[in-house]
XYZ file of C-alpha atoms in Angstrom:
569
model
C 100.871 114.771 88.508
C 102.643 111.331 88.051
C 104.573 112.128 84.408
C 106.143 109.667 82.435
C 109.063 110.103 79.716
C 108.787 108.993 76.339
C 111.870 106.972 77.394
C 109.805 105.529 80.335
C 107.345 104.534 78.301
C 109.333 102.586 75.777
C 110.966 100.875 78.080
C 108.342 100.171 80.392
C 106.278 98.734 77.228
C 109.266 95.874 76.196
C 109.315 94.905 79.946
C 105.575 94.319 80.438
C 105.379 92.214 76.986
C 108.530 90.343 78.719
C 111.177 92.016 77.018
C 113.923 91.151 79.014
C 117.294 91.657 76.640
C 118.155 94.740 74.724
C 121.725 95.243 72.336
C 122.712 98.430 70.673
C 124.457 101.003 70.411
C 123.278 104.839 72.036
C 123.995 107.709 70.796
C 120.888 111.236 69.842
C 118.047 110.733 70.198
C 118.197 107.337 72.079
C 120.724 107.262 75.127
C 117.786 107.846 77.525
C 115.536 104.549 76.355
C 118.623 102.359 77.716
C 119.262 104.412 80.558
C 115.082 103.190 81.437
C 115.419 100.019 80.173
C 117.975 99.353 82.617
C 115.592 101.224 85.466
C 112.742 99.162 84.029
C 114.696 95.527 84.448
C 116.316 94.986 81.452
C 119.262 93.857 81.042
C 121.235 96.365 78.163
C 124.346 94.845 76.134
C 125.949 97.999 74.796
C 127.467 96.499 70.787
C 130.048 97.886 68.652
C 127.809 98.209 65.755
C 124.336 97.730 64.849
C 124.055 94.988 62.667
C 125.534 92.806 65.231
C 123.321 93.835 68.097
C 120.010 92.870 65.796
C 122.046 89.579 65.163
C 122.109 89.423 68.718
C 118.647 90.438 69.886
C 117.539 87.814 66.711
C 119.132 85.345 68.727
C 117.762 85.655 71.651
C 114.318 85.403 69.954
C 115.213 82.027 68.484
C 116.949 80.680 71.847
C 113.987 82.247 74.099
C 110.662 82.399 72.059
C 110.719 85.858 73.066
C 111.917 88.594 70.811
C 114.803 90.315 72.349
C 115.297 94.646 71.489
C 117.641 96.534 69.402
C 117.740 100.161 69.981
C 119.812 101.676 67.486
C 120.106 105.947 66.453
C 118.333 107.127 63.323
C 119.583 107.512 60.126
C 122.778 105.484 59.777
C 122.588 103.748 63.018
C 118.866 101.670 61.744
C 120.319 101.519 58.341
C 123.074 99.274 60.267
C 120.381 97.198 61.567
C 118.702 96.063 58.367
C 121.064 93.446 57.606
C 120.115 91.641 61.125
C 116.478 93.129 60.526
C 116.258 90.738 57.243
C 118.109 88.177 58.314
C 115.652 87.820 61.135
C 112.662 87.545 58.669
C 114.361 84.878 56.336
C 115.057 83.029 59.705
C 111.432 83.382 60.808
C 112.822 84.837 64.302
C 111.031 87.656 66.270
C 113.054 90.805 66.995
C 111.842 94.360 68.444
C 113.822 96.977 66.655
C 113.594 100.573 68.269
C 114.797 103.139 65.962
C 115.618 106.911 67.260
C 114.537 109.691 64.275
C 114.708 113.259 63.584
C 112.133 115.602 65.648
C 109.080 115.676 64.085
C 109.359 119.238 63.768
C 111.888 118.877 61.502
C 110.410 115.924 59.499
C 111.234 117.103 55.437
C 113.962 120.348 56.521
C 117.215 117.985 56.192
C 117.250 117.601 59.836
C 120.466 115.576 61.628
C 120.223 111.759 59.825
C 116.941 112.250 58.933
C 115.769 108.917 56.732
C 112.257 107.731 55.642
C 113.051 105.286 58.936
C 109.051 103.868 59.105
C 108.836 102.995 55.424
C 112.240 101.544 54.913
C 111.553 99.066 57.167
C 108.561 98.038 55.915
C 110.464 96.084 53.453
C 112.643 94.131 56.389
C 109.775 93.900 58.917
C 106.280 92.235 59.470
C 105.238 95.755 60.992
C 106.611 99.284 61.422
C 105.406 102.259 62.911
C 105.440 105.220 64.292
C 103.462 106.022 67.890
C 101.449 108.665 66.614
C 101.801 110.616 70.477
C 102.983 109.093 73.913
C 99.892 107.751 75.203
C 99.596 104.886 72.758
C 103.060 103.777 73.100
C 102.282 100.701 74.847
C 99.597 99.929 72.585
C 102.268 100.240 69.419
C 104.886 98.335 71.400
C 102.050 95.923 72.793
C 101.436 94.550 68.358
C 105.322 95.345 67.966
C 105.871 92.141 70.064
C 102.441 89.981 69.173
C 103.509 90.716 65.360
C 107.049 89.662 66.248
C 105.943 86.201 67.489
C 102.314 85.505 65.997
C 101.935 83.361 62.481
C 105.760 83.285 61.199
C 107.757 84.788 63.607
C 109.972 87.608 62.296
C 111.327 91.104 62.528
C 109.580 94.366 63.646
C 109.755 98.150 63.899
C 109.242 101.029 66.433
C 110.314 104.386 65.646
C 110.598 107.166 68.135
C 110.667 110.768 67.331
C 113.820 112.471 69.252
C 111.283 114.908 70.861
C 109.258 112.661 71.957
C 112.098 110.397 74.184
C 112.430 113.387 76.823
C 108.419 114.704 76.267
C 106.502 113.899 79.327
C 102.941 112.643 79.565
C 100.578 112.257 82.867
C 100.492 108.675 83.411
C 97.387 108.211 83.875
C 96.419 109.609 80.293
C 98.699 106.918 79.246
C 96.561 103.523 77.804
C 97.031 100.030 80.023
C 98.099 97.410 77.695
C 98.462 93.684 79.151
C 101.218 91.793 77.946
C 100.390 89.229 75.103
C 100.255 85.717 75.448
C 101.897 83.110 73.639
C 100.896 82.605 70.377
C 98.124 80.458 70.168
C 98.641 76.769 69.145
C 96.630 75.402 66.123
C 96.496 71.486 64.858
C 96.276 70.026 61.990
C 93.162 68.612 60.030
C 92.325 64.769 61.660
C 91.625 63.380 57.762
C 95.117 65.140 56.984
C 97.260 63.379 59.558
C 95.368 60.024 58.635
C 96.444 60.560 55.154
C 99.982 61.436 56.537
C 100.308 58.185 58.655
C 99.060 56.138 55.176
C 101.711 58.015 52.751
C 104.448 57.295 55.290
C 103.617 53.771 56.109
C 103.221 53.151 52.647
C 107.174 54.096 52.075
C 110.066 52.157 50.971
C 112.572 54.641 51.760
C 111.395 57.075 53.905
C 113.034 60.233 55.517
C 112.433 62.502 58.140
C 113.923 65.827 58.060
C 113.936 68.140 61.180
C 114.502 71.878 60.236
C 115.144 74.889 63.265
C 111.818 75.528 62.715
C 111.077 72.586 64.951
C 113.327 73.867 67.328
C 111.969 77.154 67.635
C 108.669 75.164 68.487
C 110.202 73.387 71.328
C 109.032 69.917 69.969
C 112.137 68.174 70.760
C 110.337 65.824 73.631
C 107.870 64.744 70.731
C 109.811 64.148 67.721
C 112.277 61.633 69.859
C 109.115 59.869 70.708
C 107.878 59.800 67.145
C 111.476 59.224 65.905
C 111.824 56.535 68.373
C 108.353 54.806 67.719
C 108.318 54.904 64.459
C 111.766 53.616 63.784
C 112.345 56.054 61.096
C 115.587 57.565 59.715
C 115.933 61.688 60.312
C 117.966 63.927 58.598
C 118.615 67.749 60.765
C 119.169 70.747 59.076
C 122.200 72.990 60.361
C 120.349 74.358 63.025
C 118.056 71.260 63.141
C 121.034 69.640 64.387
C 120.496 68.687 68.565
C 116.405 69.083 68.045
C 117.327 65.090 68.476
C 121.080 63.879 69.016
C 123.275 64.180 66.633
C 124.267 60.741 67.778
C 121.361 59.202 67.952
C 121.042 55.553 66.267
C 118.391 57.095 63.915
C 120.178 60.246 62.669
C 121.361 59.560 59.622
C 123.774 63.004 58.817
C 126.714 61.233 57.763
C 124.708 60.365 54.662
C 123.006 63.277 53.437
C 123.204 63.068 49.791
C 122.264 59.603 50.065
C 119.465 60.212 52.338
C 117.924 63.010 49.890
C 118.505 61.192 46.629
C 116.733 58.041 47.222
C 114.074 59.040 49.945
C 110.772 58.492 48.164
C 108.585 59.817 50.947
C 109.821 62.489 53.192
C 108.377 63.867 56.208
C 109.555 67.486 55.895
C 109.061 69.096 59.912
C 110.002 72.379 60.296
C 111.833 73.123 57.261
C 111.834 74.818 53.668
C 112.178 73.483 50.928
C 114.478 76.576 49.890
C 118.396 76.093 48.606
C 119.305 74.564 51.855
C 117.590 71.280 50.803
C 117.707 72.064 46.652
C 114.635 73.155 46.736
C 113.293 69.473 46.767
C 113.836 68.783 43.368
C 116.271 67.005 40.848
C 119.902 66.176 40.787
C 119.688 66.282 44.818
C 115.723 64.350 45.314
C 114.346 61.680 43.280
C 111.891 63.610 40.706
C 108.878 61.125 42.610
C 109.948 62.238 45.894
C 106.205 62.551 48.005
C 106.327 65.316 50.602
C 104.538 65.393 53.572
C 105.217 69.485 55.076
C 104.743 69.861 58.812
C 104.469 73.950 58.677
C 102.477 76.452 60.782
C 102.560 78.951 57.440
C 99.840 78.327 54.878
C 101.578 80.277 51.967
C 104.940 77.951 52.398
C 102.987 74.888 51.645
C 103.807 74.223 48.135
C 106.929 76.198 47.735
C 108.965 74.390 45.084
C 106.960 71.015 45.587
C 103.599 70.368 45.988
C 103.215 67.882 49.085
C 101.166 65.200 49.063
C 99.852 66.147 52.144
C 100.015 69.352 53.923
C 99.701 69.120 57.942
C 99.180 73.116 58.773
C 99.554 74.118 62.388
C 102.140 74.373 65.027
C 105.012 71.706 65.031
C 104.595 70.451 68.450
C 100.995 70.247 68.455
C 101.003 68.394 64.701
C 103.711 65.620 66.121
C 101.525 65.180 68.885
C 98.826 64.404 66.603
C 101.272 61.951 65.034
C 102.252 60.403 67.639
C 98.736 59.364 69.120
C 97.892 58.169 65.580
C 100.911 56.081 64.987
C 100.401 54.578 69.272
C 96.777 53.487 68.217
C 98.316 51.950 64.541
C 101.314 50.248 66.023
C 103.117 50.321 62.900
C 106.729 50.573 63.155
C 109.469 50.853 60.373
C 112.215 48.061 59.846
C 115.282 48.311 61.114
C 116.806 45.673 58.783
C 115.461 46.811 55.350
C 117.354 47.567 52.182
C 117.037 51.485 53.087
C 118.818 51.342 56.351
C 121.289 49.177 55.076
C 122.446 51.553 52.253
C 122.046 54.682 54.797
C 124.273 52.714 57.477
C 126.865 51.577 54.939
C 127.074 55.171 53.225
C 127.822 56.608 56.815
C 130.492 54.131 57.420
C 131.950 54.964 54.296
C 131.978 58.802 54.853
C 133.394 58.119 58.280
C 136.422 56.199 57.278
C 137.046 59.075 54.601
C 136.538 61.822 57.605
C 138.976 60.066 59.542
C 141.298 59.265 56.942
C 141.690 63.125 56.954
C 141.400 64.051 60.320
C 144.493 61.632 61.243
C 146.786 63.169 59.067
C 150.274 64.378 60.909
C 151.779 66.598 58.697
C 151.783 70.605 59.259
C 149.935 73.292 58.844
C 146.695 71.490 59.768
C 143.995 70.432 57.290
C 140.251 71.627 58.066
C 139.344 68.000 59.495
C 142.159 67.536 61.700
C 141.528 70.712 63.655
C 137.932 69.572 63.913
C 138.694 65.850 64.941
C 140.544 67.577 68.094
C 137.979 70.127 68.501
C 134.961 67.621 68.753
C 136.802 65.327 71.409
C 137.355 68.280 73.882
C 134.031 69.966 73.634
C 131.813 70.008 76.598
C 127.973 67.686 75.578
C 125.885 70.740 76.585
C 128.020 73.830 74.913
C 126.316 75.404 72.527
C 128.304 76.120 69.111
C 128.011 79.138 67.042
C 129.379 78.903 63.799
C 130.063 80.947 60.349
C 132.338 80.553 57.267
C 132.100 78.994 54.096
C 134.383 75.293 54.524
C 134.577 76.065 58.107
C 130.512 75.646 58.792
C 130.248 72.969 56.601
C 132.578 70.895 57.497
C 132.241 71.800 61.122
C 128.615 71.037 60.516
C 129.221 67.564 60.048
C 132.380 66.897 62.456
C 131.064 68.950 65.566
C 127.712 67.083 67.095
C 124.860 68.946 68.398
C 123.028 66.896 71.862
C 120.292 69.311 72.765
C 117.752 71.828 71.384
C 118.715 75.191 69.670
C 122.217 74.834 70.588
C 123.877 75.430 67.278
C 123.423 78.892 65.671
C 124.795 79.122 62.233
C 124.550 81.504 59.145
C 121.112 80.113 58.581
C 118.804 80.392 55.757
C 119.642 83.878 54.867
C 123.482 82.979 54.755
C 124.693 85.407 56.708
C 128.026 85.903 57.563
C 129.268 88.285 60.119
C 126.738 86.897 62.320
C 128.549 84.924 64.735
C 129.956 86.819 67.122
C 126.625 88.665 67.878
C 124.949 85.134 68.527
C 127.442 84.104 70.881
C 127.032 87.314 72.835
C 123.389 86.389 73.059
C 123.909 82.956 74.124
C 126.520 84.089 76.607
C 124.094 86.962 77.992
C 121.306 84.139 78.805
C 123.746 81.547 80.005
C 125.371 84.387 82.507
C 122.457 85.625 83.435
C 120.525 81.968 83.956
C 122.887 79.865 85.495
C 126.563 81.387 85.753
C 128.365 77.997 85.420
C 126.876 75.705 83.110
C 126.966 75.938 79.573
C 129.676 77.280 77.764
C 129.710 79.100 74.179
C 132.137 77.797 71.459
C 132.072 80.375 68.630
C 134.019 78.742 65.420
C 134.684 81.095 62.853
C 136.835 81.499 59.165
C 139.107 83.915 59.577
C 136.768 85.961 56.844
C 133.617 85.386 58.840
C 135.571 87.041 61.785
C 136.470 90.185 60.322
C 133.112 91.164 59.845
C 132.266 91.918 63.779
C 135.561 91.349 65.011
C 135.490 94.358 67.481
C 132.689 92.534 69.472
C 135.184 90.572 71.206
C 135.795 93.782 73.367
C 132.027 93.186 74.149
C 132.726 89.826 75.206
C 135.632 91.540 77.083
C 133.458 94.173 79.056
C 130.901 92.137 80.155
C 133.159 89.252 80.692
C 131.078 86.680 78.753
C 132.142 82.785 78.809
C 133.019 83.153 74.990
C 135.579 80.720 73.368
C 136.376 81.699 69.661
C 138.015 79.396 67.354
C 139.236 81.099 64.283
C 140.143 78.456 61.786
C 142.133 80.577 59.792
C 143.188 79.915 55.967
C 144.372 83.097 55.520
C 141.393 83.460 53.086
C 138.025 83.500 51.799
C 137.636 79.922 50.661
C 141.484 79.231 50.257
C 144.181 81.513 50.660
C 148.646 81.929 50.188
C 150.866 81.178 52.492
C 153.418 83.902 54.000
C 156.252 83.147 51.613
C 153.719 83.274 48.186
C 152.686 86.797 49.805
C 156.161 87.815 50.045
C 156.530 86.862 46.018
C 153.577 88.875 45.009
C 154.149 91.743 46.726
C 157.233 91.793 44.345
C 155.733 91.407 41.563
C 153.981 95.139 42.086
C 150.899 96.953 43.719
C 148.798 93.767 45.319
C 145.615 95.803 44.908
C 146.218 94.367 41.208
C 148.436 91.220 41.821
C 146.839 89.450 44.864
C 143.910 87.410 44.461
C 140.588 88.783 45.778
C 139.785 85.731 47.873
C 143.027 86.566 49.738
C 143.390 87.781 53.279
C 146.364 88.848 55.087
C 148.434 85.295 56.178
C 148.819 84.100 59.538
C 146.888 87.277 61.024
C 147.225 87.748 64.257
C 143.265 87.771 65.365
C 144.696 86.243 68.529
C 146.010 89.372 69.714
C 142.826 91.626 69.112
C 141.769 89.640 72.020
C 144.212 90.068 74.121
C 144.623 94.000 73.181
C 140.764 93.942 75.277
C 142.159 91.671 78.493
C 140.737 88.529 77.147
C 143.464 85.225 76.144
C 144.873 85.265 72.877
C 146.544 81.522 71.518
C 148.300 81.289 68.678
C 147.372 77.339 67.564
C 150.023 75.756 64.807
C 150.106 72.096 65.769
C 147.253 69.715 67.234
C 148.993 69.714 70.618
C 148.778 73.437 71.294
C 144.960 73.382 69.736
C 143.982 71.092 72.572
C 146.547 72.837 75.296
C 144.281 75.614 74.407
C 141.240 74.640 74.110
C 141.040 72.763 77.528
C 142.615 75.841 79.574
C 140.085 78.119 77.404
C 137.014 76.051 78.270
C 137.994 76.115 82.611
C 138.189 79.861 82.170
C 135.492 81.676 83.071
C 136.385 84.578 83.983
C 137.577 85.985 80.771
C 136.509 84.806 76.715
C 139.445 83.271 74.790
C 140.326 83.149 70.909
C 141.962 80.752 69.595
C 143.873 81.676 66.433
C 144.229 78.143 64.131
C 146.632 78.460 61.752
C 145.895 75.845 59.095
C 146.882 74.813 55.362
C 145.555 78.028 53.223
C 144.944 75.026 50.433
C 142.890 72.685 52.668
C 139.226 71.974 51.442
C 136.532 69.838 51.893
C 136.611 65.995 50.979
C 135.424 65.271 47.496
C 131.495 66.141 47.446
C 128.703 63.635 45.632
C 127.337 66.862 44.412
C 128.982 70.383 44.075
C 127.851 72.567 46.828
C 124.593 75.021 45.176
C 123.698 72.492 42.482
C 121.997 73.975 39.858
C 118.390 72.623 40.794
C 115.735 72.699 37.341
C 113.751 75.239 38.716
């Protein structure tokens, strides 16, 4: 007889649905599903801790349009894995989770991390289950992946008994399962896009804003050609930023507030109306604001603000659609109207305040200095990971974006901690694709660090082209400089005397690196940030971190509106 291994089986199942990443950590019951997924063709990232491998897998969903695997041990080990499990819903990426559990023979006896695995999931997950016996694993892993991707993409769940990894089955008892095909592409109503192209002709100040969820799509190739036919302003979200360049004539970033305030028609692609864009409503959008939502998710159309017209179906297929309608119209916006000419004089103004900032000599560095260096050195094709609260944002507006799905960012969830398990992901695919080519800028807070900070022996192991910037404040938000530590520690026990935004100043994350065999800089002055940035980005045979040592008080310039407005919900 030709037996098969539970193990087998598993693994065999992610590579026929195309499965071809998988992060986690192995320990009983699941050290034998890597050990096949690595016979089967997969490549197998070994993590430092859970969460940060489903960040990672997450990623490579969003990057690849194929949901990359955690495998993770029961009890503790999948609890680990719900925060990247949830974050993956809220992001709308696919993910394969495999969980390891407690023998079924021991289900309800207080057996070794035993945990209700298949129901806790069901809250983090589009599906979760439990292959009922070994010949309909492929079938379970088979709607694992078609769940993960079909509709809004998201986060699923496979749980395998321990006895069942090491049970063998004859093969040929075992059911064929093809892999599944992309999901399939749906377009919007005709009348619906006619109705679009009449709202958004019919505009004074109109808007388009590009969300990830057009990047996910893969649209990029139509939205310039809409962008560019049309002659319309767009506004990206974080990680709608590079969907079109960042420095494109028509991106209009630099003015945000602006752009939102006094749009009256906006043509919402990809994106939620959620608190990333105030939900659509008042202080941040004029209370007449007409949306027109681009979304391939029926129950999102409405959310917060009923559109004016809803174009339902896939992204790329729906700006096709627009496209060919707007070619036989041959309507075009303005360049010289009143609306660009308030957009293009806001942006100059913000610019001249930017730079104002980023000029300044004196020491430690301010957040916009370090990023003024950082943005001339960086290579037009890296992608940039980034996390942290004044370090994202204002990164987010200093650090441009030229091509699709090449930022990665806390995202709609607002995750932090994420960042170091996206840039393994990116620097998986980029090894594994091309060796040489694109390299992987991770720029963290100091805070946003600490939460996976051991991954950077990861990086180390596999020897992944990882730069990490840590812009560090010695805080979360703002922190105290060495000598003010030195004065409270005086003053008693800091547990009740130091502020709880506080972190250690001027830690040395620099040498956590280099304790792994990876290069350590510690950065004080804008001439050592760019000494070590260049040598960091010709290395590739090791991953770098860069420890910034910056102004604990610097913040961002003064804001039109507070960041989180309080929106009349």
């Amino acid at each position: 007889m030709d037996e098969v291994t539970g193990a087998q089986l598993i693994a065999e199942s992610l590579k026929a649905q195309k499965v071809e990443y998988m992060f986690g950590i192995v320990g009983v019951p699941i050290i034998e599903v890597a050990m096949a997924a690595q016979a089967a063709g997969i490549k197998y990232v070994g993590m430092r801790n859970e969460q940060a491998a489903c960040y990672a897998a997450s990623a490579i969903g969003y990057l690849t349009g194929r949901p990359g695997a955690c495998l993770v041990v029961s009890g503790p080990g999948l609890i680990h894995a719900l925060g990247g499990m949830a974050n993956a819903n809220v992001n709308c990426w696919p993910v394969i989770v495999i969980g390891g559990s407690s023998d079924r023979n021991q289900e309800t006896a207080g057996a070794f991390q035993e945990f209700p695995q298949v129901e806790a999931c069901r809250l983090y997950s589009k599906f979760s289950a439990r292959p009922s016996n070994l010949e309909v694993i492929p079938s379970v892993v088979e709607k694992a992946v078609r769940c993960s991707m079909y509709g809004r993409p998201g986060a699923c769940y496979v749980d395998i008994a321990g006895d069942m990894v090491n049970a063998k089955v004859d093969r040929s008892k075992v059911r064929e399962v093809s892999c599944c095909p992309p999901p399939p592409l749906s377009a919007a109503d005709s009348s619906a896009i006619a109705d679009a192209l009449s709202v958004l002709t019919a505009a004074k100040r109109p808007l388009i804003i590009i969300g990830k969820g057009a990047a996910y799509a893969q649209a990029e190739s139509g939205l310039r050609e809409f962008v560019e036919m049309s002659g319309l302003p767009f506004l990206p979200t974080p990680m709608g930023k590079g969907v079109l360049p960042d420095d494109h004539p028509n991106c209009v970033a630099a003015a945000r507030s602006r752009a939102l305030l006094q749009a009256d028609v906006i043509l919402l692609i990809g994106a939620r109306l959620n608190w990333i864009l105030h939900f659509g409503l008042p202080p941040r959008f004029d209370p007449n604001v007409k949306i027109i939502q681009v979304d391939l998710c029926a129950e999102e159309m409405g959310n917060n603000v009923r559109p004016a017209v809803a174009l339902l179906g896939d992204i790329g297929a729906v700006v096709a659609q627009l496209v060919q309608r707007l070619r036989n119209d041959g309507w075009k916006y303005r360049s010289n109207t009143e609306w660009w000419g308030a957009l293009r004089e806001k942006i100059s103004a913000n610019a001249k305040i930017s730079k104002a900032l980023a000029v300044q000599s004196q020491l430690p560095m301010n957040y916009y200095t370090v990023f003024h260096h950082i943005s001339q050195l960086l290579p037009r094709d890296c992608i940039i990971v980034s996390e942290g609260a004044n370090t994202m944002d204002i990164g987010r507006t200093m650090l441009n974006n030229y091509l699709p799905r090449h930022r990665l960012d806390a995202g709609t969830f607002g995750t932090m901690g994420v960042g170091l398990g996206f840039a393994i992901a990116a620097a998986a695919l980029e090894k594994s694709s091309s060796g040489k080519g694109q390299r992987i800028v991770c720029v963290e807070g100091d805070s946003a660090f600490g939460f996976s900070g051991m991954e950077v022996e990861t990086m180390c192991r596999y020897n992944l082209p990882v730069v990490i910037i840590v812009v560090n404040n010695n805080g979360i938000y703002s922190g105290v400089d060495p000598d003010t530590w030195k004065e409270m520690a005086k003053m008693g026990d800091l547990t009740s005397v130091a502020p709880p935004v506080t972190l250690l100043p001027e830690a040395r994350y620099d040498q956590v690196m280099t304790a792994f065999g990876g290069r350590g800089f510690l950065v004080r002055t804008p001439e050592e940030l760019r000494s070590a940035l260049q040598l960091s980005l010709s290395d590739w045979e090791k991953p770098s971190l860069l420890n910034v040592l910056i102004d604990p008080s610097s913040d961002r310039k003064q804001q039109e509106f507070p960041w989180l407005t309080r929106s009349n919900l």
